Structures are given as structure tokens and as C-alpha cells.
Amino acid sequence: MADIAIWPGSSSFAPGKTPFGFYDYDSEFMGDADKVAKFCAQRLGYPIQNVELQDINFYTAFEEATTIYANELYAYKIRENYLSLEGGDARFPLNDKIIQPNLATIIKYSGQYGTEAGVGGNTNWYSGSISLTGSVQDYNLDTWASENGLEGENVEIRRVFYEAPPAIDRFYDPFGGTGTGMMGLTDSFGWGGYSPAVNFLLMPLNFDLARMQSIEMSEQIRRSNYSFELINNQLRIFPIPSDGDTGTKLWFQYLKKDERLADSIIDATDKISDVSNVPYENPQYLKINSVGRSWIFEMTLAIAKEMLAYVRNKYQNIPIPGSDVTLNGSDLLAGGEKDRDKLVEKLRTYFDETSKRAMLERRRDESQFRNEEMTYIPMTIFVG
Amino acid sequence: MALFGEARDISMFRHVNRELMGNVISQQVVYYKPDIQETVVNMYGEASKEKYWNEPVLLNSIIERSDQSYPDSEIGVDFQWGITFKFLRDDLLNKLEEFNSNSVYGANLVPEVGDIIMWKNGYYEVDGTNANQYFVGKNPDYDYKDDNGDNPLGNMDLDQFGYSVSIICNTHYVPADKLAISPYKERF
């Protein structure tokens, strides 16, 4: 029967001994692999006890620990910068790049509000019009839609140009100097806004504003001002159009609801579209500093503990002559899992403490503390 | 095909056993087998004159002791002490086994009735042996293959599964003067 060798006390790393080979040709990784194997074996009790693992088990754990470290690091970087990364080029690795914060994604996010507010956005608005008919107050815009090759359900009216001419066109130039009592007179003659240029008194802007408000309020109260009501694409306009209005076009703007959805989906081939394609590659082990490597060593040990636990725990009892024994697989497994969780938690805390937010908060605190400390310096009276 | 108790698992058991018996429990005994070529026997197969012994072999063993007793007999007070010596069977196989080559193990002996085991400078004669401890109930020495090397039920690799763990020797105490085992050749 075969004899499967166990850890003999030393090892010699060579490329190809790890499952994935991510770091096999990294000179520092190659140099550390055997040291880590020895460290783990001795931490697991060798040479007092046998360790039923081989060098490749330790190398596997070492590779996994390095990859976990990189995953945690880059996941943190992605979380920290995703708003600045989304939509960026996904073809080139970001490993050695510094990411400057930008507002590109925030502005993209804001486009939706622009669409709804009619100030930009990412969905087109279209213009349409209906012809008014004298004495007809109600107009079915679904009918208009079908006449124009649209589905009424897909049309959302965004704006109706129902307003009266702007008040600024309705009163003559205040520099005309004819006084408030003549408001509307020049307009009635068709030359509102023209200035007879007889008043050279400098008038403040609030004077103009007050006049415009006055005109608009007059229109609303003294006249039946223009308005409309739109419910379920049924347009009712006020006042009831007169016969003279027949044929006049009432313009409105609308958007197509399906475009609102379609326009929100952007083709992102070769671009960063989610956290899975942010272009981070496996790190170069040789660039990981001693703080990171120390973490990796500890994580390697935790993984090795789990491995050894699985080996020793495959069978509940191990037969020995005339009896059987139970090995410490359960303890090893519990210890390994606990170590692993603690290490990951420690690393995440460490990363979080170096986030932009945390660093800014720290600077703020330092500044506050420094200022507070300065207040304890006696304020002497200068004697010249 | 069998699934559990494959040679890889058994190898791990062997490592654990040798560590446990060699480094943790560390009970050692000396095993003597009679040299049947040198020993002259009578018509009943008894050694009527001197008994000759092969070179002793040092073995790890798990020792299970019963209480000593002192029964009265016609010639006085006797002394009895029954001891069970449990050996890892793999330790007793020869050096040609892969797991024994390049190791201190591989005694190449088969315990039999009449063998002598020395422990604590006392001698114990083997009354009976027991090789009946099989992991997952299988002994890989029996793979049930026909003349063509096939197992009719399709289990072609039974020789790689199971484990005959131990050989257990039940013994009784024997006074040293009855055995005439001596490390000094000049005795003869």
C-alpha cells in the first residue's frame, strides 16, 4: 500500500506547486513560501507532533491567503471609489493607479431629475400640437397620439404652452414715464414695450417686478386667465376658446415613457459596469509591505489549521491497535475558522480606518484638538 | 467501488499510529522468535534440549496488563501475570513494503504461539495471536479477484481499501531460567 508522505520538516518551493500559480514566479513569494511553510508547521506543533500536511498544502494556503488579502484590499478600493469608476475603461488594470474622485457618475445619476424637471436629462422631449376649435374646451390627447402614430399610454405630457404672453411684453417701458395709471394702454394699441423715451428717471428693478406681478394678478382676477387641466390625457383648457381661436395651435411637450426606461440603459462594453469588472488584477506579492505580509502569514496559518482539521476529522475515530483514538480536528477547525474571521475583520477595520472619509474625519478631529489645545496658551499682553 | 478507507487514508492512520505509539505512548518490547533450524526437537515437536532464538527485535507496542496474582500450588506460591501486547501490523511487515522502506520499521516477523516477548526484563510467552481489527471491515490482502485479475462484482481496487490494523498477542509470564535466553554467548 502507498505511503503518503507528511511534512518532513523542510520544503523547497518551485513554480507549479500552487493550485493557481498566481504568484509562482514572484521572487519574493518564492522566497517566503518555504519560510511560511516552516512557520505554519512549527505553529501547528512540529517537531513535537507530526503535521499531516505536505508542503503543497502550505503553499496552497499561502496563495489563498495572499489572494484573500488582495480581494479584501481591492474590494475596499472598489467600494471606496466606485462612484468615480463606473463607466470608466475596464480594459486596463487599476492596480498601480491612484483614483481621483470625480462627479461623472453623480451627474449621470442626476440626469433623471433633469428629465423630470425639464432641464436636461437623458430622455428626449418631443413637441406636439392640437388645433383649437371654437367653443370646444376638452381635447382627447390619446386621439391625437393615435393620429400621430403613438400609443396614448406611452405618451406623458410634460408641458402645455398655455400661458398668456409674458407680462414684460404687456406693459410699456417704465422709462416711458407715463405713470402707473396708464398701464395696458400702449399695449392695447399694439405697441406695448416700446419706449417713448421721455423719462430719464433711473427706476429700480423691483419697480419692474412689482409691475409685472401687478399685471399678472390683474389678468388672473379681472380677466379669465389662461389655464388648463390634464387628467389621463384628457386636456381641458381655460377659458373656453372663442370662435376666433379656431385653428389656433396649442403646443405641448411630451416624452415617450418607454424611452425613459430605454435611455436609462447604456451599453457598457469594455467599460466598468459593476463591481465585478472593475479591472483589478492579482497583486504583485513583492509590492506588499511587511504589514500586509504579516497578515498573510497569519491567514496562511489559519487556513493550514483548517486543512489539518479536515484531514484529522475525516474519520471520527482513528484505529490504533486494540482500540481507537479521536484526534483534535474539531478544535483545530474551530480555531482556524475563528482566526480567519478575526483576521478578515481586523483587515477590514484597518482599511476602513484609512478610507477617505475616515481620514478627513481624523484631520478634522486633529484640527479641533489642536485648536482646543492652543486655547490653553496664556494670552499675554503685548508690551512694546 | 469502495469509497472509504482508501490507501491514502490508511497512510494517514499509519502516521498517526506510529507517532502515537513511537513518540507519545512509547512502550517498547523485545520480540524473540525461536530459531527452529538450530533448535532440536523430539518426536512431539518439543525442544528437548537447548532452545535457540533469532536475534531480538525491538518493537513499539501498546501493553495492556492484568493484575498480578500469586496462586498456591503443590510446590509453593506461584507467580502469574497475563499481559496483552498490541502491535501495529504494518510494523511487523517487511522492508519491501513502501511504508517501511527508508524507515526504522519493517521487522519482518509473524507473531506465533511460543514466541517470547521481553518487557521490563521479564519474559512472556505468546499463548495466542489475534489479527481481527479491520478498518471499515476490510482487509486489503483479500481483493477477491479471479484468475483473470477481475473482481466479478466490479470492485477492482479492493486491495487499496481497508486496513488490518493490529496483531494482538496474549501472553503469560515465563521465568527467565526456563527460557535460557541470555545476551551472553559464552553462556552456551
Coordinates of C-alpha atoms in Angstrom, one line a residue:
Chain A
M1 CA 0.0 0.0 0.0
A2 CA 1.0 3.5 -0.7
D3 CA 2.8 5.7 1.8
I4 CA 1.7 9.3 1.6
A5 CA 4.4 11.5 3.0
I6 CA 3.7 14.1 5.6
W7 CA 5.6 17.3 6.5
P8 CA 9.2 16.2 6.8
G9 CA 10.5 19.4 8.4
S10 CA 11.6 21.4 5.4
S11 CA 10.5 22.1 1.9
S12 CA 11.7 23.6 -1.4
F13 CA 9.3 25.7 -3.3
A14 CA 9.1 25.6 -7.1
P15 CA 6.7 27.1 -9.6
G16 CA 3.8 24.9 -10.2
K17 CA 3.3 23.8 -6.6
T18 CA 0.3 26.1 -6.0
P19 CA -3.1 25.4 -7.5
F20 CA -3.5 28.6 -9.5
G21 CA 0.1 29.8 -9.8
F22 CA -0.8 33.4 -9.4
Y23 CA 2.4 34.3 -7.7
D24 CA 4.7 31.4 -8.5
Y25 CA 7.2 33.5 -10.4
D26 CA 7.2 36.3 -7.9
S27 CA 10.7 36.3 -6.4
E28 CA 9.5 37.4 -3.0
F29 CA 6.7 34.9 -3.0
M30 CA 9.1 32.1 -3.9
G31 CA 11.4 33.2 -1.1
D32 CA 8.7 33.4 1.5
A33 CA 6.9 30.2 0.6
D34 CA 9.2 27.9 2.4
K35 CA 9.5 30.2 5.4
V36 CA 5.8 30.3 5.7
A37 CA 5.5 26.6 5.4
K38 CA 8.0 26.2 8.2
F39 CA 6.3 28.8 10.3
C40 CA 2.9 27.1 9.9
A41 CA 4.3 23.7 10.6
Q42 CA 6.0 24.8 13.8
R43 CA 3.0 26.7 14.9
L44 CA 1.0 23.5 14.4
G45 CA 3.3 21.6 16.7
Y46 CA 6.1 20.3 14.6
P47 CA 8.5 18.8 15.5
I48 CA 6.9 17.8 18.8
Q49 CA 4.0 16.5 16.8
N50 CA 3.6 15.3 13.3
V51 CA 1.7 17.6 11.0
E52 CA -0.3 15.5 8.5
L53 CA 0.2 18.1 5.7
Q54 CA 2.6 18.4 2.8
D55 CA 4.5 21.4 1.5
I56 CA 1.9 21.9 -1.3
N57 CA -0.8 22.3 1.4
F58 CA 1.1 25.1 2.9
Y59 CA 1.8 26.7 -0.4
T60 CA -1.9 26.4 -1.3
A61 CA -2.8 28.2 2.0
F62 CA -0.1 30.8 1.3
E63 CA -1.5 31.5 -2.2
E64 CA -5.1 31.6 -0.9
A65 CA -4.1 34.0 2.0
T66 CA -2.4 36.3 -0.5
T67 CA -5.4 36.3 -2.7
I68 CA -7.8 36.9 0.2
Y69 CA -5.6 39.9 1.2
A70 CA -5.8 41.3 -2.4
N71 CA -9.5 40.6 -2.6
E72 CA -10.2 42.5 0.6
L73 CA -7.9 45.3 -0.5
Y74 CA -9.3 45.7 -3.9
A75 CA -12.9 45.2 -2.7
Y76 CA -12.3 48.1 -0.3
K77 CA -10.8 50.2 -3.1
I78 CA -13.8 49.5 -5.3
R79 CA -16.2 50.4 -2.5
E80 CA -14.3 53.5 -1.8
N81 CA -14.2 54.7 -5.4
Y82 CA -17.0 53.0 -7.3
L83 CA -18.8 56.3 -8.0
S84 CA -15.7 57.6 -9.6
L85 CA -15.1 54.4 -11.5
E86 CA -18.4 53.4 -13.1
G87 CA -18.4 53.9 -16.8
G88 CA -14.6 54.1 -16.9
D89 CA -12.4 52.0 -19.1
A90 CA -12.4 48.3 -18.0
R91 CA -9.6 47.2 -20.2
F92 CA -6.6 48.5 -18.3
P93 CA -5.7 47.3 -14.7
L94 CA -6.0 49.8 -11.9
N95 CA -3.6 48.1 -9.6
D96 CA -1.0 50.9 -9.7
K97 CA -3.3 53.8 -10.3
I98 CA -4.5 56.5 -8.0
I99 CA -8.1 57.2 -8.4
Q100 CA -9.1 60.9 -8.2
P101 CA -12.7 61.4 -7.1
N102 CA -14.9 62.8 -9.8
L103 CA -18.6 63.7 -10.3
A104 CA -19.2 61.8 -13.5
T105 CA -21.5 59.2 -12.0
I106 CA -23.2 61.7 -9.7
I107 CA -24.0 63.8 -12.7
K108 CA -25.3 60.7 -14.5
Y109 CA -27.4 59.9 -11.5
S110 CA -28.8 63.4 -11.6
G111 CA -29.8 63.2 -15.2
Q112 CA -33.1 61.6 -14.1
Y113 CA -34.0 64.6 -12.1
G114 CA -33.2 66.8 -15.1
T115 CA -35.5 64.8 -17.3
E116 CA -38.4 65.3 -14.8
A117 CA -37.6 68.9 -14.3
G118 CA -37.3 69.7 -18.0
V119 CA -33.7 71.0 -17.6
G120 CA -31.7 68.4 -19.5
G121 CA -31.6 64.8 -18.5
N122 CA -31.2 61.7 -20.7
T123 CA -34.7 61.3 -22.2
N124 CA -35.9 63.3 -25.2
W125 CA -38.9 65.6 -25.1
Y126 CA -41.0 66.0 -28.2
S127 CA -43.3 68.8 -29.3
G128 CA -46.9 68.3 -30.4
S129 CA -49.9 70.5 -31.0
I130 CA -53.6 70.4 -31.3
S131 CA -55.8 72.8 -33.2
L132 CA -58.3 74.6 -31.1
T133 CA -61.9 74.7 -32.1
G134 CA -64.2 77.5 -31.0
S135 CA -66.4 76.6 -28.0
V136 CA -64.6 73.3 -27.5
Q137 CA -63.0 73.1 -24.2
D138 CA -62.0 69.3 -24.0
Y139 CA -59.4 67.6 -26.2
N140 CA -58.5 63.9 -26.1
L141 CA -54.8 63.6 -26.4
D142 CA -55.0 59.8 -26.8
T143 CA -56.8 60.6 -30.1
W144 CA -54.1 63.0 -31.0
A145 CA -51.5 60.3 -30.2
S146 CA -53.0 57.6 -32.3
E147 CA -53.3 60.1 -35.2
N148 CA -49.6 60.7 -34.9
G149 CA -48.6 57.1 -34.7
L150 CA -48.1 57.0 -31.0
E151 CA -49.6 55.0 -28.2
G152 CA -51.5 57.1 -25.8
E153 CA -50.4 55.0 -22.9
N154 CA -46.8 55.7 -23.9
V155 CA -47.2 59.4 -24.0
E156 CA -46.6 61.5 -21.0
I157 CA -47.4 65.2 -21.4
R158 CA -44.6 67.2 -19.7
R159 CA -45.6 70.8 -20.5
V160 CA -48.5 72.7 -22.1
F161 CA -47.9 76.1 -23.5
Y162 CA -51.0 77.6 -22.2
E163 CA -49.6 80.8 -20.8
A164 CA -50.6 84.3 -21.8
P165 CA -47.8 86.4 -23.3
P166 CA -45.2 87.4 -20.7
A167 CA -46.2 90.3 -18.6
I168 CA -43.0 92.0 -19.6
D169 CA -44.5 92.4 -23.1
R170 CA -47.6 93.7 -21.6
F171 CA -46.6 97.0 -20.2
Y172 CA -44.8 99.8 -21.8
D173 CA -41.3 100.6 -20.8
P174 CA -41.3 102.3 -17.4
F175 CA -39.0 104.8 -18.9
G176 CA -41.9 106.0 -21.0
G177 CA -42.7 108.0 -17.9
T178 CA -46.4 107.9 -18.3
G179 CA -47.1 106.5 -14.8
T180 CA -48.9 103.5 -13.4
G181 CA -52.3 104.9 -14.3
M182 CA -51.8 104.3 -17.9
M183 CA -50.9 100.6 -17.5
G184 CA -52.0 98.5 -20.5
L185 CA -52.8 101.5 -22.7
T186 CA -49.9 101.3 -25.0
D187 CA -50.3 97.5 -25.2
S188 CA -53.9 98.0 -26.2
F189 CA -52.7 99.9 -29.2
G190 CA -50.3 97.2 -30.1
W191 CA -47.1 98.9 -29.1
G192 CA -46.6 97.7 -25.6
G193 CA -43.0 97.6 -24.6
Y194 CA -42.0 100.5 -26.8
S195 CA -40.4 103.4 -25.1
P196 CA -41.3 106.9 -26.0
A197 CA -38.1 107.7 -24.3
V198 CA -39.4 110.7 -22.4
N199 CA -38.5 109.7 -18.9
F200 CA -34.9 109.6 -17.9
L201 CA -35.5 108.7 -14.3
L202 CA -33.5 105.7 -13.2
M203 CA -36.0 103.2 -11.9
P204 CA -35.0 100.3 -9.6
L205 CA -35.6 96.7 -10.8
N206 CA -38.1 96.0 -8.1
F207 CA -40.3 98.5 -9.7
D208 CA -40.4 96.4 -12.8
L209 CA -41.0 93.3 -10.9
A210 CA -43.8 94.8 -8.9
R211 CA -45.4 96.0 -12.2
M212 CA -45.2 92.5 -13.8
Q213 CA -46.8 91.0 -10.7
S214 CA -49.4 93.6 -10.8
I215 CA -50.2 92.8 -14.5
E216 CA -50.3 89.1 -13.9
M217 CA -52.6 89.4 -10.9
S218 CA -54.8 91.7 -12.8
E219 CA -55.0 89.1 -15.6
Q220 CA -55.9 86.4 -13.1
I221 CA -58.5 88.3 -11.2
R222 CA -60.0 90.8 -13.6
R223 CA -59.9 88.5 -16.6
S224 CA -60.4 84.8 -17.0
N225 CA -56.7 83.9 -17.4
Y226 CA -55.4 81.0 -19.4
S227 CA -55.1 77.7 -17.7
F228 CA -55.6 74.0 -18.3
E229 CA -56.4 70.8 -16.6
L230 CA -54.9 67.5 -17.7
I231 CA -56.2 64.2 -16.4
N232 CA -55.5 60.9 -18.1
N233 CA -54.5 62.6 -21.3
Q234 CA -57.8 64.5 -21.4
L235 CA -56.9 68.1 -21.8
R236 CA -59.4 70.8 -20.7
I237 CA -58.4 74.4 -21.4
F238 CA -59.5 77.6 -19.9
P239 CA -61.1 79.8 -20.9
I240 CA -63.3 78.2 -23.5
P241 CA -61.8 79.0 -26.8
S242 CA -63.8 81.6 -28.8
D243 CA -64.7 81.2 -32.4
G244 CA -61.8 83.4 -33.2
D245 CA -59.4 80.9 -31.7
T246 CA -60.4 78.2 -34.2
G247 CA -57.4 76.8 -35.9
T248 CA -55.0 78.2 -33.4
K249 CA -52.5 75.6 -32.3
L250 CA -52.0 74.7 -28.7
W251 CA -48.5 73.4 -28.3
F252 CA -47.3 71.0 -25.7
Q253 CA -44.2 68.8 -25.0
Y254 CA -44.3 65.2 -24.2
L255 CA -41.9 62.3 -23.7
K256 CA -42.3 58.6 -24.6
K257 CA -42.4 56.5 -21.4
D258 CA -40.6 53.6 -22.9
E259 CA -37.7 55.9 -23.9
R260 CA -37.4 56.9 -20.3
L261 CA -36.6 53.3 -19.4
A262 CA -34.6 52.6 -22.6
D263 CA -32.5 55.7 -22.2
S264 CA -31.5 54.7 -18.7
I265 CA -29.8 51.5 -20.0
I266 CA -26.4 52.3 -21.5
D267 CA -24.2 49.9 -23.4
A268 CA -21.1 49.5 -21.4
T269 CA -18.9 47.1 -23.5
D270 CA -15.3 47.5 -22.2
K271 CA -16.5 49.8 -19.6
I272 CA -16.9 49.4 -15.8
S273 CA -20.5 48.5 -15.4
D274 CA -20.5 46.8 -12.0
V275 CA -18.1 45.8 -9.2
S276 CA -17.3 42.5 -11.0
N277 CA -15.4 44.1 -13.9
V278 CA -13.5 46.8 -12.1
P279 CA -10.1 45.9 -13.6
Y280 CA -8.1 44.9 -10.6
E281 CA -5.7 42.0 -11.1
N282 CA -3.9 39.9 -8.6
P283 CA -1.3 41.9 -6.9
Q284 CA 2.4 41.6 -7.1
Y285 CA 3.4 40.0 -3.9
L286 CA 6.8 41.7 -3.9
K287 CA 5.0 45.1 -3.6
I288 CA 3.1 44.1 -0.5
N289 CA 4.6 45.7 2.5
S290 CA 5.6 44.0 5.8
V291 CA 2.3 44.9 7.4
G292 CA 0.4 43.1 4.6
R293 CA 2.8 40.1 4.6
S294 CA 2.4 39.6 8.3
W295 CA -1.3 39.4 7.9
I296 CA -0.9 37.0 5.0
F297 CA 1.3 34.8 7.2
E298 CA -1.3 34.7 9.9
M299 CA -4.0 33.9 7.4
T300 CA -1.9 31.1 5.9
L301 CA -1.7 29.6 9.4
A302 CA -5.4 29.9 9.9
I303 CA -6.1 28.2 6.6
A304 CA -3.5 25.5 7.3
K305 CA -5.2 24.8 10.6
E306 CA -8.5 24.3 8.8
M307 CA -6.8 21.9 6.3
L308 CA -5.2 19.9 9.1
A309 CA -8.6 19.8 10.8
Y310 CA -10.2 18.4 7.7
V311 CA -7.5 15.7 7.5
R312 CA -7.8 14.7 11.1
N313 CA -11.6 15.0 11.1
K314 CA -12.4 12.9 8.0
Y315 CA -13.0 10.0 10.4
Q316 CA -14.4 10.4 13.8
N317 CA -12.0 7.9 15.2
I318 CA -8.7 6.6 14.1
P319 CA -8.0 3.0 14.7
I320 CA -5.0 2.0 16.8
P321 CA -4.1 -1.5 17.9
G322 CA -6.9 -2.8 20.0
S323 CA -8.7 0.5 20.2
D324 CA -9.2 3.8 18.6
V325 CA -8.5 7.5 19.2
T326 CA -10.1 10.8 18.5
L327 CA -7.9 13.5 17.1
N328 CA -8.1 17.2 17.7
G329 CA -9.7 18.0 14.3
S330 CA -12.7 19.7 15.8
D331 CA -10.5 22.1 18.0
L332 CA -8.3 22.9 15.0
L333 CA -11.3 23.6 12.8
A334 CA -12.9 25.9 15.4
G335 CA -9.6 27.7 16.0
G336 CA -8.9 28.1 12.3
E337 CA -12.3 29.5 11.5
K338 CA -12.1 31.9 14.4
D339 CA -8.6 33.0 13.4
R340 CA -9.7 33.6 9.9
D341 CA -12.8 35.6 10.8
K342 CA -10.8 37.7 13.2
L343 CA -8.1 38.4 10.6
V344 CA -10.6 39.4 8.0
E345 CA -12.4 41.7 10.5
K346 CA -9.1 43.2 11.5
L347 CA -8.1 43.9 7.9
R348 CA -11.5 45.5 7.1
T349 CA -11.3 47.7 10.1
Y350 CA -7.8 48.7 9.1
F351 CA -8.9 49.6 5.6
D352 CA -11.9 51.4 6.8
E353 CA -9.7 53.5 9.1
T354 CA -7.8 54.6 6.0
S355 CA -10.8 55.5 3.9
K356 CA -11.2 59.0 2.6
R357 CA -14.0 59.7 5.0
A358 CA -12.1 58.3 8.0
M359 CA -9.0 60.3 7.1
L360 CA -10.9 63.5 6.6
E361 CA -12.7 62.9 10.0
R362 CA -9.4 62.3 11.6
R363 CA -7.9 65.5 10.2
R364 CA -11.0 67.4 11.4
D365 CA -10.6 65.9 14.9
E366 CA -6.9 66.7 14.9
S367 CA -7.6 70.2 13.9
Q368 CA -10.2 70.6 16.6
F369 CA -8.0 69.1 19.2
R370 CA -5.1 71.4 18.2
N371 CA -7.2 74.4 18.3
E372 CA -8.5 73.4 21.7
E373 CA -5.0 72.9 22.9
M374 CA -4.0 76.3 21.7
T375 CA -6.6 77.9 23.9
Y376 CA -4.6 76.8 26.9
I377 CA -1.7 79.0 25.9
P378 CA -1.8 82.1 28.1
M379 CA -2.7 85.2 26.1
T380 CA -0.1 87.7 27.2
I381 CA -0.4 91.4 26.9
F382 CA 2.0 92.8 24.4
V383 CA 4.2 95.4 26.0
G384 CA 6.0 97.2 23.3
Chain B
M1 CA -16.1 0.6 -5.9
A2 CA -15.3 1.2 -2.4
L3 CA -15.2 4.8 -1.2
F4 CA -13.9 5.0 2.3
G5 CA -10.8 3.7 3.9
E6 CA -8.6 4.1 0.8
A7 CA -4.9 3.7 0.9
R8 CA -4.4 7.4 1.2
D9 CA -6.5 7.5 4.4
I10 CA -4.7 4.4 5.7
S11 CA -1.4 6.1 5.2
M12 CA -2.6 8.9 7.5
F13 CA -3.7 6.3 10.1
R14 CA -0.3 4.7 9.9
H15 CA 1.4 8.1 10.5
V16 CA -0.8 8.8 13.5
N17 CA -0.3 5.3 14.9
R18 CA 3.5 5.4 14.6
E19 CA 3.5 8.9 16.1
L20 CA 1.2 7.8 18.9
M21 CA 3.0 4.5 19.7
G22 CA 6.5 5.8 19.0
N23 CA 6.5 9.3 20.4
V24 CA 3.6 9.6 22.7
I25 CA 2.9 6.2 24.4
S26 CA 6.5 4.9 23.7
Q27 CA 6.1 1.5 25.2
Q28 CA 8.7 -0.8 23.7
V29 CA 9.2 -4.5 23.9
V30 CA 11.8 -7.0 22.6
Y31 CA 10.4 -9.8 20.5
Y32 CA 12.1 -13.2 20.3
K33 CA 11.3 -15.8 17.8
P34 CA 12.7 -19.3 18.1
D35 CA 15.4 -20.4 15.7
I36 CA 13.7 -23.6 14.5
Q37 CA 16.7 -24.6 12.4
E38 CA 19.1 -24.7 15.4
T39 CA 16.6 -25.9 17.9
V40 CA 16.5 -29.7 18.2
V41 CA 13.0 -31.1 18.7
N42 CA 11.8 -34.5 19.6
M43 CA 9.2 -36.6 18.0
Y44 CA 6.5 -34.5 19.6
G45 CA 7.9 -31.3 18.3
E46 CA 9.1 -30.2 21.7
A47 CA 12.5 -28.7 22.2
S48 CA 14.1 -31.4 24.3
K49 CA 17.5 -29.8 24.6
E50 CA 18.6 -26.2 24.1
K51 CA 16.2 -23.7 22.5
Y52 CA 17.8 -21.3 20.1
W53 CA 16.5 -17.9 19.4
N54 CA 16.7 -15.5 16.5
E55 CA 18.1 -12.0 17.0
P56 CA 15.7 -10.0 19.1
V57 CA 13.7 -7.2 17.5
L58 CA 12.7 -4.0 19.3
L59 CA 9.0 -3.1 18.7
N60 CA 6.6 -0.4 19.7
S61 CA 3.6 -1.9 21.5
I62 CA 0.5 -1.0 23.4
I63 CA 0.6 -3.0 26.6
E64 CA -2.5 -4.0 28.5
R65 CA -1.7 -5.5 31.8
S66 CA -3.9 -7.6 34.0
D67 CA -3.3 -7.8 37.8
Q68 CA -0.5 -9.9 39.0
S69 CA -1.6 -13.0 41.0
Y70 CA 0.1 -15.4 43.4
P71 CA -1.7 -18.7 43.4
D72 CA -0.7 -21.5 45.8
S73 CA 0.5 -24.7 44.1
E74 CA 1.9 -28.0 45.2
I75 CA 5.4 -26.6 45.2
G76 CA 4.6 -23.4 46.8
V77 CA 3.5 -19.9 45.9
D78 CA 3.5 -19.3 42.2
F79 CA 3.5 -16.0 40.2
Q80 CA 1.2 -15.3 37.3
W81 CA 0.9 -12.2 35.2
G82 CA -1.0 -12.1 31.9
I83 CA -0.2 -9.3 29.6
T84 CA -1.6 -8.4 26.2
F85 CA 0.8 -6.9 23.7
K86 CA -0.8 -5.0 20.8
F87 CA 1.3 -4.3 17.7
L88 CA 0.7 -2.3 14.7
R89 CA 0.6 -4.9 12.0
D90 CA 2.4 -2.7 9.5
D91 CA 5.4 -2.5 11.8
L92 CA 5.7 -6.3 11.6
L93 CA 5.7 -6.4 7.8
N94 CA 9.0 -6.5 5.9
K95 CA 11.1 -3.7 4.4
L96 CA 9.8 -4.2 0.9
E97 CA 6.6 -2.5 1.9
E98 CA 6.7 1.1 0.6
F99 CA 5.7 2.4 4.0
N100 CA 8.6 0.5 5.7
S101 CA 11.4 1.3 3.3
N102 CA 13.6 4.1 4.4
S103 CA 12.2 3.9 8.0
V104 CA 13.1 2.1 11.2
Y105 CA 10.1 -0.1 10.8
G106 CA 9.8 -3.4 9.0
A107 CA 10.5 -6.2 11.5
N108 CA 9.5 -8.9 9.1
L109 CA 8.1 -11.3 11.7
V110 CA 4.9 -13.1 12.2
P111 CA 3.8 -13.5 15.8
E112 CA 3.1 -17.1 16.7
V113 CA 2.3 -19.1 19.7
G114 CA 5.5 -19.9 21.6
D115 CA 7.3 -16.7 20.8
I116 CA 8.8 -14.7 23.6
I117 CA 8.3 -11.1 24.4
M118 CA 10.5 -9.4 26.8
W119 CA 9.2 -6.4 28.7
K120 CA 10.8 -4.8 31.8
N121 CA 13.3 -7.7 31.9
G122 CA 10.5 -10.1 32.2
Y123 CA 9.6 -12.8 29.7
Y124 CA 6.2 -13.5 28.4
E125 CA 5.3 -16.4 26.2
V126 CA 2.7 -15.9 23.5
D127 CA -0.3 -18.0 24.1
G128 CA -2.3 -16.8 21.2
T129 CA -2.5 -14.2 18.5
N130 CA -5.4 -12.2 17.2
A131 CA -5.4 -10.3 13.9
N132 CA -9.0 -9.2 13.8
Q133 CA -9.1 -5.5 13.7
Y134 CA -10.2 -4.3 10.2
F135 CA -10.9 -0.7 9.4
V136 CA -14.3 -0.5 7.5
G137 CA -14.4 -4.2 7.9
K138 CA -12.0 -4.9 5.0
N139 CA -8.6 -6.5 4.8
P140 CA -6.8 -5.2 1.6
D141 CA -4.9 -8.5 1.4
Y142 CA -8.2 -10.1 0.1
D143 CA -9.3 -8.4 -3.0
Y144 CA -11.3 -11.4 -4.4
K145 CA -10.0 -11.3 -7.9
D146 CA -10.3 -14.2 -10.2
D147 CA -7.6 -15.8 -12.3
N148 CA -8.0 -13.1 -14.9
G149 CA -7.4 -10.4 -12.2
D150 CA -11.1 -9.3 -12.3
N151 CA -13.5 -9.0 -9.4
P152 CA -16.8 -10.4 -10.6
L153 CA -18.7 -7.7 -8.7
G154 CA -16.7 -4.9 -10.3
N155 CA -14.8 -3.9 -7.2
M156 CA -11.4 -3.9 -8.9
D157 CA -9.5 -2.0 -6.3
L158 CA -10.3 -3.7 -3.1
D159 CA -6.6 -4.1 -2.5
Q160 CA -6.5 -0.4 -1.9
F161 CA -9.2 -0.2 0.7
G162 CA -9.5 -1.3 4.3
Y163 CA -6.8 -1.9 6.9
S164 CA -5.7 -4.7 9.0
V165 CA -4.7 -2.6 11.9
S166 CA -3.2 -4.8 14.6
I167 CA -1.8 -8.1 15.8
I168 CA -2.6 -8.7 19.4
C169 CA -0.6 -11.2 21.4
N170 CA -2.0 -12.7 24.6
T171 CA 0.9 -13.9 26.8
H172 CA 1.7 -15.2 30.2
Y173 CA 4.7 -14.7 32.3
V174 CA 7.6 -17.2 32.0
P175 CA 10.5 -17.3 34.4
A176 CA 13.8 -16.4 32.7
D177 CA 15.6 -19.6 33.8
K178 CA 13.1 -21.7 31.9
L179 CA 13.9 -19.9 28.6
A180 CA 17.6 -19.7 28.9
I181 CA 17.6 -16.5 26.9
S182 CA 20.8 -14.7 27.5
P183 CA 22.6 -11.9 25.8
Y184 CA 25.9 -13.6 26.6
K185 CA 27.0 -16.1 24.1
E186 CA 29.5 -17.6 26.5
R187 CA 26.6 -19.0 28.4
F188 CA 26.5 -21.6 25.7

